[in-house]
mmCIF file of C-alpha atoms in Angstrom:
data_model
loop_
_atom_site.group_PDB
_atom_site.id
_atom_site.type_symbol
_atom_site.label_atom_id
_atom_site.label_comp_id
_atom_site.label_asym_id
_atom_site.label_seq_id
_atom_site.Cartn_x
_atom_site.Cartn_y
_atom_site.Cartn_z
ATOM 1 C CA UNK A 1 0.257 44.140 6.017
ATOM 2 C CA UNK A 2 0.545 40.306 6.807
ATOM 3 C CA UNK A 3 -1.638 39.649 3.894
ATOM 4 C CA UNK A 4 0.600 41.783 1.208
ATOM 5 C CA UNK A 5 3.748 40.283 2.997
ATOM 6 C CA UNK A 6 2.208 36.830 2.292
ATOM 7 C CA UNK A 7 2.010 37.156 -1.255
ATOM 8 C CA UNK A 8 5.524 38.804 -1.852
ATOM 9 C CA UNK A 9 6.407 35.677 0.172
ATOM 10 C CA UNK A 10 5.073 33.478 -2.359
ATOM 11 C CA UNK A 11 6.519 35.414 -5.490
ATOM 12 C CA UNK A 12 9.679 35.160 -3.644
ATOM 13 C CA UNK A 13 9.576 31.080 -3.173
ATOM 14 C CA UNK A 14 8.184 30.950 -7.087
ATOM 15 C CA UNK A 15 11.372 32.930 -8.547
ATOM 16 C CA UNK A 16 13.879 31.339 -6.347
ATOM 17 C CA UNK A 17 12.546 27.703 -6.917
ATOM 18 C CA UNK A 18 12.954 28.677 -10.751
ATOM 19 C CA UNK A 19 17.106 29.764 -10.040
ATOM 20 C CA UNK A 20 16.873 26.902 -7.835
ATOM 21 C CA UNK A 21 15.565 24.187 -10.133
ATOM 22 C CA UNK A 22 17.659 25.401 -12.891
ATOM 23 C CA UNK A 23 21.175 25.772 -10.954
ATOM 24 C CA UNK A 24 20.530 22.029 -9.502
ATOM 25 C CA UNK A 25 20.201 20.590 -12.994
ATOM 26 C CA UNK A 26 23.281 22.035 -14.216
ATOM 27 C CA UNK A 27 25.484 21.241 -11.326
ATOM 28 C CA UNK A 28 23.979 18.290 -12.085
ATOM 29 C CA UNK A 29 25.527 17.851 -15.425
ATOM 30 C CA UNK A 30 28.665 19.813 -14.843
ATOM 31 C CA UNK A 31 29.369 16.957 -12.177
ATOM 32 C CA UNK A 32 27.791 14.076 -14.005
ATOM 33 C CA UNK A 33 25.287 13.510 -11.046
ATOM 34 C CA UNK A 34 22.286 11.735 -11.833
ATOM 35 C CA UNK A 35 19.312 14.333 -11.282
ATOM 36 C CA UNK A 36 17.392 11.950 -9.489
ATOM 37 C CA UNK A 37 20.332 12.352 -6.617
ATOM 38 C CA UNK A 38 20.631 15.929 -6.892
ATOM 39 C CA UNK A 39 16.625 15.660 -5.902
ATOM 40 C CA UNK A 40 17.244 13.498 -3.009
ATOM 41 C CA UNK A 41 20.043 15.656 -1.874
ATOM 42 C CA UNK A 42 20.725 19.043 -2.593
ATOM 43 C CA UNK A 43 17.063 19.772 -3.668
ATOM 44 C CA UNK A 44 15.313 17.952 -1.046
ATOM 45 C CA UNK A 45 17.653 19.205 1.530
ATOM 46 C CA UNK A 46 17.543 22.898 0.440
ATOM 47 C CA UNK A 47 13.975 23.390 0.217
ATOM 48 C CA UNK A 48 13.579 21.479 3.816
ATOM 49 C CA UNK A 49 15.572 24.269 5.580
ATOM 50 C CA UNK A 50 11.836 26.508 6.654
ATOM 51 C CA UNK A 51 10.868 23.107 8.055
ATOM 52 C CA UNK A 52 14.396 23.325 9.973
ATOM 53 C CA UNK A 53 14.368 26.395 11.161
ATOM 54 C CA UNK A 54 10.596 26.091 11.913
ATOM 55 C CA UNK A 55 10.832 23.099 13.933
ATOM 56 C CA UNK A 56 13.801 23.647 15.667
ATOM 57 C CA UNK A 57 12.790 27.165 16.907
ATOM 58 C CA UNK A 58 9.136 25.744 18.022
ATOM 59 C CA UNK A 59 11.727 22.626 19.644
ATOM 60 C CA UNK A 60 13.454 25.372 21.604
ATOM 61 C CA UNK A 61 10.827 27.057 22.526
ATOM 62 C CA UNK A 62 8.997 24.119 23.987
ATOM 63 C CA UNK A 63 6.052 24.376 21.443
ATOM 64 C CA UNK A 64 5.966 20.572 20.870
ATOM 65 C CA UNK A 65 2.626 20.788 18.870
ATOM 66 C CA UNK A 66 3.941 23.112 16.040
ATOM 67 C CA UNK A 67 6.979 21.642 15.922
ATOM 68 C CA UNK A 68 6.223 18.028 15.105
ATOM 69 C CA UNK A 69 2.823 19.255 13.632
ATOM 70 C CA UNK A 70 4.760 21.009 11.118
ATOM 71 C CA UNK A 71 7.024 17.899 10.545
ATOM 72 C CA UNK A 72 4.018 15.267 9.999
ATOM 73 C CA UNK A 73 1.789 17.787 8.189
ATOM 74 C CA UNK A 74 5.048 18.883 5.883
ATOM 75 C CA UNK A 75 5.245 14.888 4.943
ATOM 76 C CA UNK A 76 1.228 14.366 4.073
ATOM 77 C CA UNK A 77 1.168 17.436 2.507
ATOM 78 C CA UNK A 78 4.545 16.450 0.742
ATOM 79 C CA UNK A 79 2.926 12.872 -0.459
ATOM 80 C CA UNK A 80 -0.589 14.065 -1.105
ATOM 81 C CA UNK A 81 -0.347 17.610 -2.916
ATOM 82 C CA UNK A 82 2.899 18.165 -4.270
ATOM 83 C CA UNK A 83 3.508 14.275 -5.766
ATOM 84 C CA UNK A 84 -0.610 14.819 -6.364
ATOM 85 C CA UNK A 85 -0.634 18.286 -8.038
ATOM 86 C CA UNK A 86 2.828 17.738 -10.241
ATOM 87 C CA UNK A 87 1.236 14.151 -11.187
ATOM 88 C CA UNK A 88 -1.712 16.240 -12.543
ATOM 89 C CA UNK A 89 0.216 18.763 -14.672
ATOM 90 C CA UNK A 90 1.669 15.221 -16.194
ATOM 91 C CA UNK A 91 1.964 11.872 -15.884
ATOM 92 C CA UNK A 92 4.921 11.485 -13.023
ATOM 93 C CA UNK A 93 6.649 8.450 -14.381
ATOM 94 C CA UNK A 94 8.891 6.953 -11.672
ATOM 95 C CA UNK A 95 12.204 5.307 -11.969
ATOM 96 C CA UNK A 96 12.851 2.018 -10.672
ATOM 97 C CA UNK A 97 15.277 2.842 -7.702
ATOM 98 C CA UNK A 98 12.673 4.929 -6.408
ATOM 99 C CA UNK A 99 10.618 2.213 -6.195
ATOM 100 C CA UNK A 100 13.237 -0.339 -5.127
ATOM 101 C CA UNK A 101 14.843 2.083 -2.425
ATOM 102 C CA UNK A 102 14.059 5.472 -1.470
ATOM 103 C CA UNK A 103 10.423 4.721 -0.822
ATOM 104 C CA UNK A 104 10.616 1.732 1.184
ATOM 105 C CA UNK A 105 13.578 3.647 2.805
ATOM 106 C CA UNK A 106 10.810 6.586 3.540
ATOM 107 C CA UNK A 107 8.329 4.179 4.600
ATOM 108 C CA UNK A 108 10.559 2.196 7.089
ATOM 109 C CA UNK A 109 11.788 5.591 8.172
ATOM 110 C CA UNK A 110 8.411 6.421 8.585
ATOM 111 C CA UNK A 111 7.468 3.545 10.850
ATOM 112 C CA UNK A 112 10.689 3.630 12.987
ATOM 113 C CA UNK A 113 9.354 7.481 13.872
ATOM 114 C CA UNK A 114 6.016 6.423 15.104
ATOM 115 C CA UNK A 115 7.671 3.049 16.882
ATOM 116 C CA UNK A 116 9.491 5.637 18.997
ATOM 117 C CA UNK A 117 6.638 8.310 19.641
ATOM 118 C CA UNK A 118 4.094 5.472 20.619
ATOM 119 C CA UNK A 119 4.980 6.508 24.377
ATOM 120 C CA UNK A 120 3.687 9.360 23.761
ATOM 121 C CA UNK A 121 7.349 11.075 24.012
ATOM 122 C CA UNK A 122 10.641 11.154 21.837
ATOM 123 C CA UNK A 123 13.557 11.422 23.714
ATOM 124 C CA UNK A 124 17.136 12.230 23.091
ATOM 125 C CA UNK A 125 18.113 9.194 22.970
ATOM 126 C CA UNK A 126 15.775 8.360 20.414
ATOM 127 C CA UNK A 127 16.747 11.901 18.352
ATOM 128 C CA UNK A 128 20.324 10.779 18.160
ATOM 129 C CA UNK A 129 18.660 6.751 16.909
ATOM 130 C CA UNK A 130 17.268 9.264 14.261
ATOM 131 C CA UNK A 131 19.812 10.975 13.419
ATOM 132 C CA UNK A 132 22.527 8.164 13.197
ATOM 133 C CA UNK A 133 19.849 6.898 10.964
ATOM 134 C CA UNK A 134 19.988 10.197 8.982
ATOM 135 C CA UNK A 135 24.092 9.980 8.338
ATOM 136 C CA UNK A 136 23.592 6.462 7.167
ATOM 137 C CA UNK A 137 21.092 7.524 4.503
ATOM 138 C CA UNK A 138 23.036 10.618 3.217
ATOM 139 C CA UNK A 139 26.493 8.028 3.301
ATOM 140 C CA UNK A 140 24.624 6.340 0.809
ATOM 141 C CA UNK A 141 23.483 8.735 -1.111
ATOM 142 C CA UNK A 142 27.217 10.302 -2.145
ATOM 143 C CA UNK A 143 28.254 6.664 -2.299
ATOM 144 C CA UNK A 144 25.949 5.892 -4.758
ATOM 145 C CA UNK A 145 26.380 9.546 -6.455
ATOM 146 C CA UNK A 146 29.893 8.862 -7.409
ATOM 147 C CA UNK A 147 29.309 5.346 -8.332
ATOM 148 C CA UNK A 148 26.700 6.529 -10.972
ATOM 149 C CA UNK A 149 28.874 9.055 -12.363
ATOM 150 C CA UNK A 150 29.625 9.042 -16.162
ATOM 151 C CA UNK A 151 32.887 10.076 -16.158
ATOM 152 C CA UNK A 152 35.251 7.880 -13.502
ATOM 153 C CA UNK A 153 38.027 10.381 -11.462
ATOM 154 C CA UNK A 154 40.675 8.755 -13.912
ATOM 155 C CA UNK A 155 38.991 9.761 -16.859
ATOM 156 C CA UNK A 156 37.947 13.243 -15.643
ATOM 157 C CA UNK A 157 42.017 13.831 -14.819
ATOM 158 C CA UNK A 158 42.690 12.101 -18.596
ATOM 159 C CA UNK A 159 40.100 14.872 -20.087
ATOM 160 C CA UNK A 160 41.181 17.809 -18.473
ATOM 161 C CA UNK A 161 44.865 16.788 -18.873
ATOM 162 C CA UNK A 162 43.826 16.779 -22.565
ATOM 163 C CA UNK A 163 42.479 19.792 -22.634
ATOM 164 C CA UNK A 164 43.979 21.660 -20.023
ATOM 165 C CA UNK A 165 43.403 25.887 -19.769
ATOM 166 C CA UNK A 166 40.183 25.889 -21.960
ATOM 167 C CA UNK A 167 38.432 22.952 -20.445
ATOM 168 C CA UNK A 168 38.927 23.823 -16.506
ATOM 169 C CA UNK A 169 38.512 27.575 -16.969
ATOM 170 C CA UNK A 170 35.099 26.641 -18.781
ATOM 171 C CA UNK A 171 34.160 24.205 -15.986
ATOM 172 C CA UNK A 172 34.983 26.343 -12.863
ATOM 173 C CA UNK A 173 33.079 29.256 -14.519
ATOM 174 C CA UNK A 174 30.240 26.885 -15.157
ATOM 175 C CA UNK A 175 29.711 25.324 -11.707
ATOM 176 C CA UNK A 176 30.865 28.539 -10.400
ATOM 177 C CA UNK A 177 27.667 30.104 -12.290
ATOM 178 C CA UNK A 178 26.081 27.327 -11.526
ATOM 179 C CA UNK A 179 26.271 27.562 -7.555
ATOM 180 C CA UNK A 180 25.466 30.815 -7.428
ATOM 181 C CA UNK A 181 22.251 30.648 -9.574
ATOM 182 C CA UNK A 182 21.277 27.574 -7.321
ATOM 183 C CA UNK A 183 22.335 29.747 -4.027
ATOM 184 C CA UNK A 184 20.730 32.880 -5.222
ATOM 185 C CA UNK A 185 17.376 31.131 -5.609
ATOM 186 C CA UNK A 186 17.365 28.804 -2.081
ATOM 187 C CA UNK A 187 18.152 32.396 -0.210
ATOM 188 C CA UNK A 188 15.583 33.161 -1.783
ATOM 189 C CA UNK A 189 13.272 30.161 -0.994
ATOM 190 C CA UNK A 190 14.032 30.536 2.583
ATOM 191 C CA UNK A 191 13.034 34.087 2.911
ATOM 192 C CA UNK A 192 10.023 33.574 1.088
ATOM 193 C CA UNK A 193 9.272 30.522 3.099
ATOM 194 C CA UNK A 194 9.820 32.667 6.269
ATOM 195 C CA UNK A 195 7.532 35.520 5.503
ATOM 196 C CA UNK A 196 4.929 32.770 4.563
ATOM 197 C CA UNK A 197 4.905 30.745 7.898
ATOM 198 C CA UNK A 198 5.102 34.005 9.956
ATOM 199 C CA UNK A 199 2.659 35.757 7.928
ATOM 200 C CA UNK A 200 0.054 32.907 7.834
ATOM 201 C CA UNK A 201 0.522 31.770 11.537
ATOM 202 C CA UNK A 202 -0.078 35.506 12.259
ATOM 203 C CA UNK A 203 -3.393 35.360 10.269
ATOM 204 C CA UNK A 204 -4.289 32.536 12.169
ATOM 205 C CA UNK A 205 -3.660 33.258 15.374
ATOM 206 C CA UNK A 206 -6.028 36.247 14.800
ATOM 207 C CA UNK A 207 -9.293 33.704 13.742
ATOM 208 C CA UNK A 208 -8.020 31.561 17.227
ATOM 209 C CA UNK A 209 -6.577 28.491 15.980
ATOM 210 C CA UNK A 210 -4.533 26.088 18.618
ATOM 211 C CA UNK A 211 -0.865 25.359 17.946
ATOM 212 C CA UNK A 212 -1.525 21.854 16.738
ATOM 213 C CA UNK A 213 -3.731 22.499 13.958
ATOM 214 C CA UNK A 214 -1.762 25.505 13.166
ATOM 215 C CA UNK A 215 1.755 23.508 13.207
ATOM 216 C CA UNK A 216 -0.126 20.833 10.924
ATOM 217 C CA UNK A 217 -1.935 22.589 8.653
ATOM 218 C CA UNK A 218 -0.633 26.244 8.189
ATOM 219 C CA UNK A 219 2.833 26.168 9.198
ATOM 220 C CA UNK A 220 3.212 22.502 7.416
ATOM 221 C CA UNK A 221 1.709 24.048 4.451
ATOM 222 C CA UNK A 222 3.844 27.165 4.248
ATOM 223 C CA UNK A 223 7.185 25.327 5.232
ATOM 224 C CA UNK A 224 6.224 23.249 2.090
ATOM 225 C CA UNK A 225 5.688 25.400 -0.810
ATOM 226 C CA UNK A 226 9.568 25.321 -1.375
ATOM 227 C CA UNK A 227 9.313 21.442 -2.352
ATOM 228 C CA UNK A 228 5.438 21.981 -3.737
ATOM 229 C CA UNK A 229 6.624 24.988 -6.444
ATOM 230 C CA UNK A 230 10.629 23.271 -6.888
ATOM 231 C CA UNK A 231 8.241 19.874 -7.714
ATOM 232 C CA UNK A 232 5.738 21.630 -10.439
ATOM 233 C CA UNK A 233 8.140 24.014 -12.078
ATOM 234 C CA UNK A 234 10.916 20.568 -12.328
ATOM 235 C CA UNK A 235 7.901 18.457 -13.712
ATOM 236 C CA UNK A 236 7.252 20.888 -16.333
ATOM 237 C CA UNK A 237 10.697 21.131 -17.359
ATOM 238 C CA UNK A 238 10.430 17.604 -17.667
ATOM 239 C CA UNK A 239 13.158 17.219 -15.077
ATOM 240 C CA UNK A 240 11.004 14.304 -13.209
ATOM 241 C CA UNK A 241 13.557 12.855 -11.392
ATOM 242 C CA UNK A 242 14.107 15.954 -9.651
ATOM 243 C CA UNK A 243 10.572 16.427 -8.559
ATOM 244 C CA UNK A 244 10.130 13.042 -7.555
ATOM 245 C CA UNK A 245 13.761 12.668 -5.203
ATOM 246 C CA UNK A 246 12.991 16.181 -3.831
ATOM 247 C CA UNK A 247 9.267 14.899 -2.062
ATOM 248 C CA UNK A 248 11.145 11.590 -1.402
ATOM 249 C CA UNK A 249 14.147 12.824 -0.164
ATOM 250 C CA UNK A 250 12.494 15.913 1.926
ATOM 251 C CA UNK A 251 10.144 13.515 3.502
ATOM 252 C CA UNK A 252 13.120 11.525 4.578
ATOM 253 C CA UNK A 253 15.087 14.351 5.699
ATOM 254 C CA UNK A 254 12.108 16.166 7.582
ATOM 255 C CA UNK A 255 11.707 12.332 9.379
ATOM 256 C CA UNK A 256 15.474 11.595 10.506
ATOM 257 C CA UNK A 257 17.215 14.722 10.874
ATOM 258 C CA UNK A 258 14.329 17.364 11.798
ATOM 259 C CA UNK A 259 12.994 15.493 13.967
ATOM 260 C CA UNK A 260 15.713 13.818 15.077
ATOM 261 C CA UNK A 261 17.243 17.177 15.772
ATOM 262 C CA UNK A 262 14.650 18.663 17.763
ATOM 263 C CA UNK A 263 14.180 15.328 20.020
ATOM 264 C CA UNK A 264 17.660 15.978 20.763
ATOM 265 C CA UNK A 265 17.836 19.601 21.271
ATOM 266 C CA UNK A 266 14.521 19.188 23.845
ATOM 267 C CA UNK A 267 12.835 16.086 24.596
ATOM 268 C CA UNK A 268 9.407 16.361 22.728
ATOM 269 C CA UNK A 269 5.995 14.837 24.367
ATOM 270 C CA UNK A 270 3.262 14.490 21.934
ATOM 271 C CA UNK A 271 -0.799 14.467 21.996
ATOM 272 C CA UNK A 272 -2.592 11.453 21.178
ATOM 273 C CA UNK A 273 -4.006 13.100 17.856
ATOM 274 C CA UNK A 274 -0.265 13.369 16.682
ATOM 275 C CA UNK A 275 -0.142 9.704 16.938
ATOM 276 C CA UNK A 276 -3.331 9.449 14.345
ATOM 277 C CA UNK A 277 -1.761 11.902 12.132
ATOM 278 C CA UNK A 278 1.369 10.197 12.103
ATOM 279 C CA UNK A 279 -0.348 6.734 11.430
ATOM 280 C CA UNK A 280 -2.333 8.943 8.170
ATOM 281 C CA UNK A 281 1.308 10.435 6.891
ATOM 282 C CA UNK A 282 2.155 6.271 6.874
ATOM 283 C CA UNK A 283 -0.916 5.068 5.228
ATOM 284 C CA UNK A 284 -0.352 7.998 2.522
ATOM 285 C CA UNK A 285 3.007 7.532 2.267
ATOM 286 C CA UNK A 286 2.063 3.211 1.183
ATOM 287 C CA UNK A 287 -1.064 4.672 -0.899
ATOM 288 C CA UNK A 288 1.396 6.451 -3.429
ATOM 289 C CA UNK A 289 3.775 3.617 -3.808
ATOM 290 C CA UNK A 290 0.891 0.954 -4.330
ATOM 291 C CA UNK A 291 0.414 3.843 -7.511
ATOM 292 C CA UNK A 292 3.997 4.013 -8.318
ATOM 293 C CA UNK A 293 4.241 -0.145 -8.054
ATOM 294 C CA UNK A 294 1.479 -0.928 -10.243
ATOM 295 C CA UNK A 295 2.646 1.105 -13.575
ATOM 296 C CA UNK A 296 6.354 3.071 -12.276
ATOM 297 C CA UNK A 297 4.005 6.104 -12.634
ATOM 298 C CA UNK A 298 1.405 8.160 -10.685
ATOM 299 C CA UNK A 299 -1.285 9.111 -13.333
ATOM 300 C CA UNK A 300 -3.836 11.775 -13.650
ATOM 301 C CA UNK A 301 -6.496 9.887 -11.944
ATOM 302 C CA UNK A 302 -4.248 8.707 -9.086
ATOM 303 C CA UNK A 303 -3.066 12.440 -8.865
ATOM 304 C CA UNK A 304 -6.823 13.512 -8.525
ATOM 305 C CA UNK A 305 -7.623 10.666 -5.644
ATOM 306 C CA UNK A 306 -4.308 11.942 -4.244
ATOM 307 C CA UNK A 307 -5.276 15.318 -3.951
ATOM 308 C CA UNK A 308 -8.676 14.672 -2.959
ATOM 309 C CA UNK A 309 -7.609 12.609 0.290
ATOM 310 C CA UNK A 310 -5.189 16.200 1.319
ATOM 311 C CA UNK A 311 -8.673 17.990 1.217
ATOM 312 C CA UNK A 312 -10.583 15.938 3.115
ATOM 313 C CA UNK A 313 -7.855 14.945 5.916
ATOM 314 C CA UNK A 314 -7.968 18.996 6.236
ATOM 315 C CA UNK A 315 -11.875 19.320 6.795
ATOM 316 C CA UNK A 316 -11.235 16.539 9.518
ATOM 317 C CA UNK A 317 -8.331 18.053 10.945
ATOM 318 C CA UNK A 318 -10.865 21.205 11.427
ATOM 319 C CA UNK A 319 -13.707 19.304 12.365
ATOM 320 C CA UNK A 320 -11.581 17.752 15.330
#
């Protein structure tokens, strides 16, 4: 049964990511929001919420191992397969805030986490640092979304004052389709990524795995398929900037407010290995955006070395 619940779980995250993926982009447009912001936000956010519910269950429950194994596998697996495999179905050209911003922003982020785990503990006091840090970043992000918009709030009244019944009946239906194509498929996303986690840590548990190695390789991997399928299916509807922001801004979100969450819900103590792992997720994280410097792309062959790495940071994960 676990096995046939597995893969309706992963039909279920490849239909909703589809509805997802395609509501996003036109809320997008209907609100004249970049897409690269709508993948840093919304996206990101949305297909993060297994990870949250993941983490801050295992938080609760004082399983420290699956919780922030699920966190720092989530991000490798975030940096190395799902940038890796969409760079492979095409060329994942990169714009320059990216590279300018929300990476460096991911990597400092990234560094700050492991500066307050190197006692071997994260504390509340340090969940709260995190999150604070968290509400900063998403302050930014809607600062900057209606900053970039095309149309200012003066022009928007000017247009709809112009065109008064036909325009704003057409836009509320819109967005209002919109929304509920985009809510439709992350319900969707989350159930699927549900039955995946709890079917595959159930499979797991049978061949006697430790929490650990489950949290950072099973769980991390099912928690991620939201971002890994939203990614592919955005990159082949050429929607890059989606697919990009999404791993960015997931991997940012997973960082400050998952973790930051669960530090503060129960003070989490970590094994030494987490430290390593964490240390890996950073080294990844500055392998992709030497890639992304170089050209503002990630090509096939990057994609391929990319991909490779995953698979053999998995047989040593094993092997340990």
């Amino acid at each position: 049964m676990n096995y046939i619940l597995l893969i309706f779980g992963f039909l279920l995250l490849i239909k909703g990511a589809i509805y997802f993926v395609d509501g996003s982009s036109d809320i997008a447009t209907i609100l004249k929001i970049p897409p690269i912001l709508i993948g840093l936000t919304i996206v990101a956010f949305g297909t993060s919420l297994p990870e949250v519910s993941v983490s801050i269950i295992a938080s609760i429950d004082n399983q420290n191992g699956l919780s922030l194994g699920n966190i720092i596998g989530s991000n490798i697996f975030n940096i190395l397969m799902v940038l890796g495999t969409t760079a492979f179905i095409k060329n994942l050209q990169v714009r320059k805030s990216i590279v300018k911003k929300e990476m460096p922003i991911l990597i400092i982020t990234s560094m700050i986490a492991l500066y307050l785990s190197i006692d071997l503990t994260i504390s509340r006091i340090d969940g709260m640092i995190l999150l604070l840090l968290f509400l900063l970043f998403l302050y930014d992000m809607i600062k900057e979304a209606l900053r970039n918009r095309n149309l200012s709030l003066k022009e928007s009244y000017e247009f709809l004052e112009a065109n008064t019944n036909i325009a704003s009946i057409s836009i509320d239906n819109s967005l209002a389709k919109s929304l509920l194509i985009s809510g439709v498929g992350l319900i969707a996303i989350i159930i699927g990524g549900k039955m995946v986690v709890s079917c595959a840590t159930n499979i797991a548990y049978s061949f006697g795995v430790s929490d650990h190695l489950i949290g950072i390789s099973v769980v991390a991997l099912g928690t991620s398929l939201p971002e890994f399928i939203t990614s592919v299916i955005a990159a082949t509807k050429g929607e890059n900037d989606i697919a990009v922001g999404n791993v960015i801004g997931s991997n940012i979100f997973n960082i400050l407010f998952i973790l930051g969450a669960s530090a503060f819900i129960s003070p989490l103590s970590l094994e030494p290995a987490l430290i390593l792992d964490s240390i890996f997720m950073i080294c990844a994280i500055i392998l992709s955006y030497i890639f992304v410097v170089q050209d503002k792309e990630i090509t096939k062959y990057e994609s391929l070395f990319l991909i490779t790495i995953y698979f053999i940071y998995m047989i040593y994960l094993v092997s340990r």
